Short mmCIF file of C-alpha atoms and ligand atoms in Angstrom, two decimals:
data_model
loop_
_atom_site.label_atom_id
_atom_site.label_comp_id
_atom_site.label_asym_id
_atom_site.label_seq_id
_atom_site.Cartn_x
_atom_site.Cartn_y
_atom_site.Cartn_z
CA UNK I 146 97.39 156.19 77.40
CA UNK I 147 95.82 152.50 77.12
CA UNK I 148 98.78 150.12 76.66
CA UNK I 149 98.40 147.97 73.51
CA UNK I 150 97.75 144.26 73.27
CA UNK I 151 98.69 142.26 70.26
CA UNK I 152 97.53 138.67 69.78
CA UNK I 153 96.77 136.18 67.12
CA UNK I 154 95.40 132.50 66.13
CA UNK I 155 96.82 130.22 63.27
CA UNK I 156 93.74 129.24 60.72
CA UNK I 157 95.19 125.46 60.58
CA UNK I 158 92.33 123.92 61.71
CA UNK I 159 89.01 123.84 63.83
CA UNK I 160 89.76 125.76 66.51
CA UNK I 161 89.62 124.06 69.78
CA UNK I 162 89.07 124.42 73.64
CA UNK I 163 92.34 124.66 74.25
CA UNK I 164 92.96 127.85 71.59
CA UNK I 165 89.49 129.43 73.17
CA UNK I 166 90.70 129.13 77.30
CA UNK I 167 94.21 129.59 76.26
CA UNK I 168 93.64 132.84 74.05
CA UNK I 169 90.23 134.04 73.00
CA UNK I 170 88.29 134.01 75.97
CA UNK I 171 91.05 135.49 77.66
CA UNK I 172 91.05 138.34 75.06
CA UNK I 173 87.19 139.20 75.33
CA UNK I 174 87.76 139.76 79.18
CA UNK I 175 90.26 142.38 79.06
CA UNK I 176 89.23 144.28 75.77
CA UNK I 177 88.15 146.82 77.80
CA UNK I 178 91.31 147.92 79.70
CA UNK I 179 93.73 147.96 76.63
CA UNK I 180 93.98 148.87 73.06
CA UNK I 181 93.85 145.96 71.08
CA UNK I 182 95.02 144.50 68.00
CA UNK I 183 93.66 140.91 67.03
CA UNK I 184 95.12 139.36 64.10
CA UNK I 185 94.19 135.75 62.19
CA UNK I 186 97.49 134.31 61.63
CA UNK I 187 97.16 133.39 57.83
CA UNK I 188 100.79 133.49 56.97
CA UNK I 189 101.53 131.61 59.97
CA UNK I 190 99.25 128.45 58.86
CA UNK I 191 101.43 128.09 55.64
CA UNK I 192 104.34 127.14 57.71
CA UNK I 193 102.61 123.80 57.35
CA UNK I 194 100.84 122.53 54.57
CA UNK I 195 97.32 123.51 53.85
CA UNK I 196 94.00 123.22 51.36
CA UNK I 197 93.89 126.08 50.02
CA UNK I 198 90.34 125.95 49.71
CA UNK I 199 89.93 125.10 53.84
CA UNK I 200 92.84 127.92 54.16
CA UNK I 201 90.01 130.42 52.60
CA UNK I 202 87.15 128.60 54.94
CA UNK I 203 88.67 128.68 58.08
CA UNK I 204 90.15 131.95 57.80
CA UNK I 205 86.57 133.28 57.53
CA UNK I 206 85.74 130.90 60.46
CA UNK I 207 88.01 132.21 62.89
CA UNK I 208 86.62 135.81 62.00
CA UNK I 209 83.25 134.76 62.78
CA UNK I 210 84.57 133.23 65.66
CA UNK I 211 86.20 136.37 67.50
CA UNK I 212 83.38 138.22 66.97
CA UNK I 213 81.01 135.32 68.28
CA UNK I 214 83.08 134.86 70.99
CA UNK I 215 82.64 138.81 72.17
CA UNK I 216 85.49 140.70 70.64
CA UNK I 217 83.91 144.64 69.62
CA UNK I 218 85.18 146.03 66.56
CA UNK I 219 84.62 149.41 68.84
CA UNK I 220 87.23 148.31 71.17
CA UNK I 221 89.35 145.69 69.17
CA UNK I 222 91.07 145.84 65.49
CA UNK I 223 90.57 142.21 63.84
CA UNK I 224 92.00 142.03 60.95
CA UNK I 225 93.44 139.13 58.60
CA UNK I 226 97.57 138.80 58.79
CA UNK I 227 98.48 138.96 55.39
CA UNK I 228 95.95 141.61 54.26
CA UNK I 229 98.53 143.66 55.90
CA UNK I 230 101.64 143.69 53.95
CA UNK I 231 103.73 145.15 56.43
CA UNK I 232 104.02 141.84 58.22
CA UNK I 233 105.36 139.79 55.30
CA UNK I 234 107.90 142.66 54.80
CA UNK I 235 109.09 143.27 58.18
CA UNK I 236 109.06 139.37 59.14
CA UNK I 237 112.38 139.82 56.49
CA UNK I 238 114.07 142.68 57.97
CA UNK I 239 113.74 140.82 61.42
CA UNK I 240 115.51 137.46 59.66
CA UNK I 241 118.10 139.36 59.20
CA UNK I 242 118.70 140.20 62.54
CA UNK I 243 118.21 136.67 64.26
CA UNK I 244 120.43 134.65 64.96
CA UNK I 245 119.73 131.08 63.56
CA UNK I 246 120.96 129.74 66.86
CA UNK I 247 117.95 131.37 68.72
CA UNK I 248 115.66 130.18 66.42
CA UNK I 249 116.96 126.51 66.97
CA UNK I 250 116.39 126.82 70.74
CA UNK I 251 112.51 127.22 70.04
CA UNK I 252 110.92 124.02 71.31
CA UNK I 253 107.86 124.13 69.23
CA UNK I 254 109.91 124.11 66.16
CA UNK I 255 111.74 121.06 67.62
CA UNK I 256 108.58 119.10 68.91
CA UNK I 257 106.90 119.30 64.85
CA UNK I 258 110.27 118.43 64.04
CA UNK I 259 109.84 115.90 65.85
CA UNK I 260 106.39 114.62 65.06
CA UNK I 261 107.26 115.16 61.19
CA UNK I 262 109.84 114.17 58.51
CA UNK I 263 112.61 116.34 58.48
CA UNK I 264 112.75 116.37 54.91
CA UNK I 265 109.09 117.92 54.31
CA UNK I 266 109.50 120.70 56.99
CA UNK I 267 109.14 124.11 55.45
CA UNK I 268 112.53 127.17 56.07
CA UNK I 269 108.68 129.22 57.14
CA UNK I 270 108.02 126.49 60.16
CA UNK I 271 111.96 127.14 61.30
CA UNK I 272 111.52 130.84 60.98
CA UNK I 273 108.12 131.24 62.28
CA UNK I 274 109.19 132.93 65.69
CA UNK I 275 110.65 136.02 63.39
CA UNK I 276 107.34 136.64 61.84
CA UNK I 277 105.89 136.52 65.19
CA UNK I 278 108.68 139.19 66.21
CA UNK I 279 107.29 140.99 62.82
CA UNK I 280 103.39 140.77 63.98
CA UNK I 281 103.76 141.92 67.06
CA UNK I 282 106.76 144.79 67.08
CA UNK I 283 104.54 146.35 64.11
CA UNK I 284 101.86 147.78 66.43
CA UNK I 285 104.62 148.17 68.82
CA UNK I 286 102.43 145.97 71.34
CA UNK I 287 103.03 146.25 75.19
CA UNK I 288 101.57 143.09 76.23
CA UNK I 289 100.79 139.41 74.15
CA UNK I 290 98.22 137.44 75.83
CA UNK I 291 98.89 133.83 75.13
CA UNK I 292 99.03 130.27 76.21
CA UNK I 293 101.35 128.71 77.86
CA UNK I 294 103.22 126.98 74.53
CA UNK I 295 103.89 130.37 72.98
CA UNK I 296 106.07 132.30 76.17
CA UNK I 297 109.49 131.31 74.36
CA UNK I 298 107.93 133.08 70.95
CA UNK I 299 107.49 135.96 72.62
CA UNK I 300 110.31 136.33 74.70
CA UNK I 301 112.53 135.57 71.56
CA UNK I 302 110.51 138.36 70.04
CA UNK I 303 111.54 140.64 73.47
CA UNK I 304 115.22 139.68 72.68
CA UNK I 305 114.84 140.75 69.04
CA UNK I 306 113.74 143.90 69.55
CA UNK I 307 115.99 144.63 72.37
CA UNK I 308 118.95 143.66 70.09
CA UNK I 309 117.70 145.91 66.99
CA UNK I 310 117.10 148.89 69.24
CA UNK I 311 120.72 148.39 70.86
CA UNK I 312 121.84 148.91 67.80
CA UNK I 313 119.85 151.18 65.63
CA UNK I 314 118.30 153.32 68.82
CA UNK I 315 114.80 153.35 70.32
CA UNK I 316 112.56 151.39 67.54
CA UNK I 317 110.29 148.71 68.96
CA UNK I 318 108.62 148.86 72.74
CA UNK I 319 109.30 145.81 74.42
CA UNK I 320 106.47 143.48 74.65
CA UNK I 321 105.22 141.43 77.83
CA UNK I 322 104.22 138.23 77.14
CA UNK I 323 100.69 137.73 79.75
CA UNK I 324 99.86 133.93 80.35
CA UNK I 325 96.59 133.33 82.20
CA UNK I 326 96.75 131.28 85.38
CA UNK I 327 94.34 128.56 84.26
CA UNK I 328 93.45 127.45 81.18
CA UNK I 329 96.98 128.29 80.04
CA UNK I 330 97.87 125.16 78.95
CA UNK I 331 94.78 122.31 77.81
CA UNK I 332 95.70 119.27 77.37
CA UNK I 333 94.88 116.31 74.32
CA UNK I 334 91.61 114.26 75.98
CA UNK I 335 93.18 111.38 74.48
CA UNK I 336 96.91 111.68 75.60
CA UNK I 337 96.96 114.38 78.58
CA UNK I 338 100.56 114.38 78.08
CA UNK I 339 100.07 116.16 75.23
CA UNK I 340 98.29 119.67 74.61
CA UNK I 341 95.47 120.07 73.01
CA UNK I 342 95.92 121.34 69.70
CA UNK I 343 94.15 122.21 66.27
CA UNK I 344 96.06 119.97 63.91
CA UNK I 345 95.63 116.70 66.00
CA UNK I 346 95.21 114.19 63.63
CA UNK I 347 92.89 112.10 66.44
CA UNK I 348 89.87 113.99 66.36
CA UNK I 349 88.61 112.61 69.73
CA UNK I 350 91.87 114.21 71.10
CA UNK I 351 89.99 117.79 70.76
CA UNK I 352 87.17 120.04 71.37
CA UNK I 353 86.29 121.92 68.20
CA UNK I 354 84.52 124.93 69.43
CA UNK I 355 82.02 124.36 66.47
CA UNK I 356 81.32 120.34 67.60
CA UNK I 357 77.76 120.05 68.51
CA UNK I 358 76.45 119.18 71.67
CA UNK I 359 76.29 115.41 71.60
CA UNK I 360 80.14 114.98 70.21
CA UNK I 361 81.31 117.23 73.15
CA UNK I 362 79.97 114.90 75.73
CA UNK I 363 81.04 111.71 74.06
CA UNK I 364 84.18 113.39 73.86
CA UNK I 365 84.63 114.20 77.47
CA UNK I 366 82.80 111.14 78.62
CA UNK I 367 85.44 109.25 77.05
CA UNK I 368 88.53 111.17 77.97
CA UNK I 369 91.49 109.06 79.05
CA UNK I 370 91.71 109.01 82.95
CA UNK I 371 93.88 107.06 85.60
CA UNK I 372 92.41 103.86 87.49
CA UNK I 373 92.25 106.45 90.84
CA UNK I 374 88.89 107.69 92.00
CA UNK I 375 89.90 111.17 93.88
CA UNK I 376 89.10 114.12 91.67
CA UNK I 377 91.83 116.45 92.95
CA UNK I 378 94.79 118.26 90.98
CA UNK I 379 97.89 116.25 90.86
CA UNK I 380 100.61 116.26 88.18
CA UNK I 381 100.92 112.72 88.43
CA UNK I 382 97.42 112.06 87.01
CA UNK I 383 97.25 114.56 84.09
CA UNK I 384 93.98 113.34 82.82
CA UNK I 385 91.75 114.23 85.56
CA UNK I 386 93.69 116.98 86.59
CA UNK I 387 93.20 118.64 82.89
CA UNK I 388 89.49 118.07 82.76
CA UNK I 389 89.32 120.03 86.64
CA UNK I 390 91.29 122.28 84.84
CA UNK I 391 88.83 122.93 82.37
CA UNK I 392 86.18 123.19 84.94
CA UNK I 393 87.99 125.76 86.72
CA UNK I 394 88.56 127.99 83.72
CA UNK I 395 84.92 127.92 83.04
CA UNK I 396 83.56 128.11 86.10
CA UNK I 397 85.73 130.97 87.11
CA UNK I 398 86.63 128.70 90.23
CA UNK I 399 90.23 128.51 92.60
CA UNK I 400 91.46 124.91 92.17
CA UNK I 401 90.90 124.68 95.99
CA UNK I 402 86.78 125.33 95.33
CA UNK I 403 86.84 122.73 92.45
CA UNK I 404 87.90 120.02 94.66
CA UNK I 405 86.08 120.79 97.73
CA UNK I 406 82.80 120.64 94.57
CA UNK I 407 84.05 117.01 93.43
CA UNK I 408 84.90 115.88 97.14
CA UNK I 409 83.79 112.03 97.41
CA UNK I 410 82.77 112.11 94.01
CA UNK I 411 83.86 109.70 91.31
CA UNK I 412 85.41 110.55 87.66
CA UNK I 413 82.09 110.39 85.86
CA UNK I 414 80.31 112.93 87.89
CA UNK I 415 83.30 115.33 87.03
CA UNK I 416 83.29 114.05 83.25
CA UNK I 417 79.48 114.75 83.11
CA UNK I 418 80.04 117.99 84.76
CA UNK I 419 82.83 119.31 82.58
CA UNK I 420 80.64 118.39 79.72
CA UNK I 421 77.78 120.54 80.85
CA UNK I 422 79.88 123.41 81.30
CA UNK I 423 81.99 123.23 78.33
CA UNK I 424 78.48 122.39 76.36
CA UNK I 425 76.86 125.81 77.77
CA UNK I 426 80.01 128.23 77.49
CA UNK I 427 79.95 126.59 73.04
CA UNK I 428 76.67 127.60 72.18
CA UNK I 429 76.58 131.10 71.82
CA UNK I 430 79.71 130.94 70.04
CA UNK I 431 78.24 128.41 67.67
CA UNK I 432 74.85 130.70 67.43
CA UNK I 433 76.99 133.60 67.29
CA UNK I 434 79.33 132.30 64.38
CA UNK I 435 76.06 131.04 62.44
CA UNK I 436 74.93 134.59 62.12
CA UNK I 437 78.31 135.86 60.91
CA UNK I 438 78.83 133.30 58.41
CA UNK I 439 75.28 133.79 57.11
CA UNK I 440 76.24 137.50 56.37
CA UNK I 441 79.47 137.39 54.49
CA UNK I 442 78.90 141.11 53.21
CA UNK I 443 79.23 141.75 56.72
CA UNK I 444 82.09 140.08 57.35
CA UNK I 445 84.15 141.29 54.34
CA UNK I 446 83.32 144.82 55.77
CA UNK I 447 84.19 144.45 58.98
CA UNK I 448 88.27 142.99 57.64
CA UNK I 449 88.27 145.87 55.15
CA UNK I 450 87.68 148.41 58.37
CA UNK I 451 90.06 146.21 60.10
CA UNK I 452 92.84 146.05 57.45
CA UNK I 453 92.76 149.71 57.35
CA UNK I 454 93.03 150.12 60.88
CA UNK I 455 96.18 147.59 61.24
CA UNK I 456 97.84 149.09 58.50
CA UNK I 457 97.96 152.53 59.59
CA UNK I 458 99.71 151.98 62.47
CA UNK I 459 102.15 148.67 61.33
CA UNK I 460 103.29 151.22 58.03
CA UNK I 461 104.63 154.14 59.97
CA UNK I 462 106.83 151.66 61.99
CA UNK I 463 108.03 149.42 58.80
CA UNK I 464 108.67 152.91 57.46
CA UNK I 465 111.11 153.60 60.66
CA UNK I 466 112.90 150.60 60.62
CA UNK I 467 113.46 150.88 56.81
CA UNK I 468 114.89 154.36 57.20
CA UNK I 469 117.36 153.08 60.36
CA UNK I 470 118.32 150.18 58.53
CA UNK I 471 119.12 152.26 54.99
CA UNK I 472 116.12 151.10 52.75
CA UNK I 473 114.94 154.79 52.66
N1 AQP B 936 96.09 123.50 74.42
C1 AQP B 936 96.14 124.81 74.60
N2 AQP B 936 95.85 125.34 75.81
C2 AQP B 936 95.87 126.69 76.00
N3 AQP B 936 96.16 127.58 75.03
C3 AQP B 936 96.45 127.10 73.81
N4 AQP B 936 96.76 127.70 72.64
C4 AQP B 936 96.94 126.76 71.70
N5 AQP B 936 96.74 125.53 72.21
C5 AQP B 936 96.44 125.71 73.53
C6 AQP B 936 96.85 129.13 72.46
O1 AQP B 936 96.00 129.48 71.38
C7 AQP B 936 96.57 130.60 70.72
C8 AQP B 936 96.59 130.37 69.24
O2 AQP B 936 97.55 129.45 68.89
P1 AQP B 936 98.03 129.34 67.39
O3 AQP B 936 96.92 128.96 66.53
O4 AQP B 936 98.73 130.56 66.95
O5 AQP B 936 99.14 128.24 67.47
P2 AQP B 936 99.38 127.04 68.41
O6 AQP B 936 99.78 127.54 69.76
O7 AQP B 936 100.38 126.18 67.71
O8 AQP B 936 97.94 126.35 68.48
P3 AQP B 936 97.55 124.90 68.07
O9 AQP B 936 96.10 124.75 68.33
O10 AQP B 936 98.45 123.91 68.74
O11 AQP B 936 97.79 124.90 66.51
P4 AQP B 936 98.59 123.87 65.60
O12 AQP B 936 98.06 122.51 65.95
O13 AQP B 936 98.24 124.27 64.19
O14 AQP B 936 100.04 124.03 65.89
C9 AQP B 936 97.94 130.84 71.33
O15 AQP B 936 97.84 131.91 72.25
C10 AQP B 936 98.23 129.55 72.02
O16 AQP B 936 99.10 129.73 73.11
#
């Protein structure tokens, strides 16, 4: 038996280079080898406030997106988060059996905490991790391909489910979270301290995977880099070292190869470079997501096929968990 893969992406804005090396791309290689589950994170973007008319947009996006990007509707369920009930519903058995204190550990919660005011941060953006716990026990998911920033998530999601089924018997397989070894973690081209994320409010910060051409190099040409001139990886100059980071994820390189390439070559050449590559891997994703979007028939029938798919396996095990609990 294939073991099953469950991942996800939040719709809260255009998703970036960071989401597509961290995540998607990562997905479309090993499709083949499992049995996959691929989810767009609706409920999940709510945890923070958004349009509800973008919401609706980018939600449609991101489907257009996955399948641009390669994922087969033959090999892969994709399917829209809260078109499955089951999540919403299970996400509040599983409060139930977390411990706030766990929850307060999570440092992503703490870094928006962080970033925002206290006052306008949503109980959904504190509980977040249990409706991960929800999405991915549900399919009962052997392995989570993510980036780097969601390993805690999922290993709070391992703990859950190894503290229900201590106490109400076998329910939920354990899941594995599966980080990739480059690209895991992509950093902000504007503060490389920072990673690169979808809600930036400095747009020259990110690659949106739909940017065109033009705004991708000026982008990368621009990137914030140290006053050195040695393109090699080193912690201490997270700048360059994220941009031959990107380079290696695209070009399928070891970091060793990458800096024997840049050897004796200045910043530019590798800014320039980067740009080409990143430039070449966007547009058949932005081809591929024109098509989609221009066929919205399409897409509607490919999330009904994939709502139906979802749901008949995430019932069954909301129906379980009900019954052990005493619901049923
Ligand atoms: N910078 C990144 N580098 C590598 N992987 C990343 N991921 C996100 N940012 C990077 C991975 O993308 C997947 C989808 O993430 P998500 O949308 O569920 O939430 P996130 O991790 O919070 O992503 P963002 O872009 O930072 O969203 P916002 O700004 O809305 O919070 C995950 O596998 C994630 O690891």
């Amino acid at each position: 038996m294939r073991k099953r893969v469950f991942s996800g992406i939040k719709p809260s804005g255009e998703l970036t280079l960071g989401n597509y090396l961290g995540a998607l791309r990562r997905w479309v290689a090993m499709q083949d080898a499992y049995e996959n589950y691929f989810c767009i994170v609706d409920l999940h973007a709510i945890t923070e406030p958004q349009d509800p008319q973008e919401l609706r947009r980018r939600t449609r996006d991101l489907v257009a997106l996955y399948l641009a990007a390669g994922l087969d509707t033959a090999k892969s369920v994709i399917f829209v988060q809260s078109h499955v009930a089951a999540h919403s519903e299970l996400a509040w058995l599983l409060n139930c059996f977390t411990p706030m204190g766990w929850l307060e550990r999570m440092t992503q919660y703490k870094d928006k905490v962080a970033k925002g005011s206290g006052e306008r941060i949503s109980a959904g953006l504190f509980d977040y991790p249990a409706l991960m716990a929800a999405d991915i026990l549900l399919y009962q998911a052997h392995l989570v391909p993510v980036g780097d920033d969601q390993r805690q998530h999922v290993e709070l999601t391992r703990d859950v489910a190894m503290r229900f089924n201590h106490r109400f018997g076998d329910t939920f397989v354990l899941p594995d979270v599966l980080i990739g070894e480059a690209g895991a973690r992509i950093m902000s081209l504007t503060d490389p301290t920072q990673k690169m994320s979808k809600s930036d409010v400095d747009p020259n910060g990110t690659i949106a995977l739909l940017d065109p051409p033009d705004l991708v190099r000026r982008k990368l040409m621009r990137a914030k880099t140290d006053s050195g001139t040695e393109a090699t990886f080193d912690p201490a100059r997270p700048g360059i070292t994220n941009l031959l980071e990107i380079y290696q994820t695209l070009a399928g390189e070891t970091a060793e190869r990458v800096e024997a390439h840049f050897a004796g070559r200045g910043y530019g050449d590798v800014k320039r470079e980067v740009a080409d590559r990143v430039i070449a891997a966007l547009e058949p994703l932005q081809e591929g997501h024109r098509r989609y979007v221009d066929d919205p028939a399409e897409l509607d029938r490919q999330l009904q096929q994939g709502r139906d798919r979802a749901a008949a396996v995430a019932e069954p095990t909301l129906r379980d968990v009900q019954e052990k609990i005493g619901l049923r």
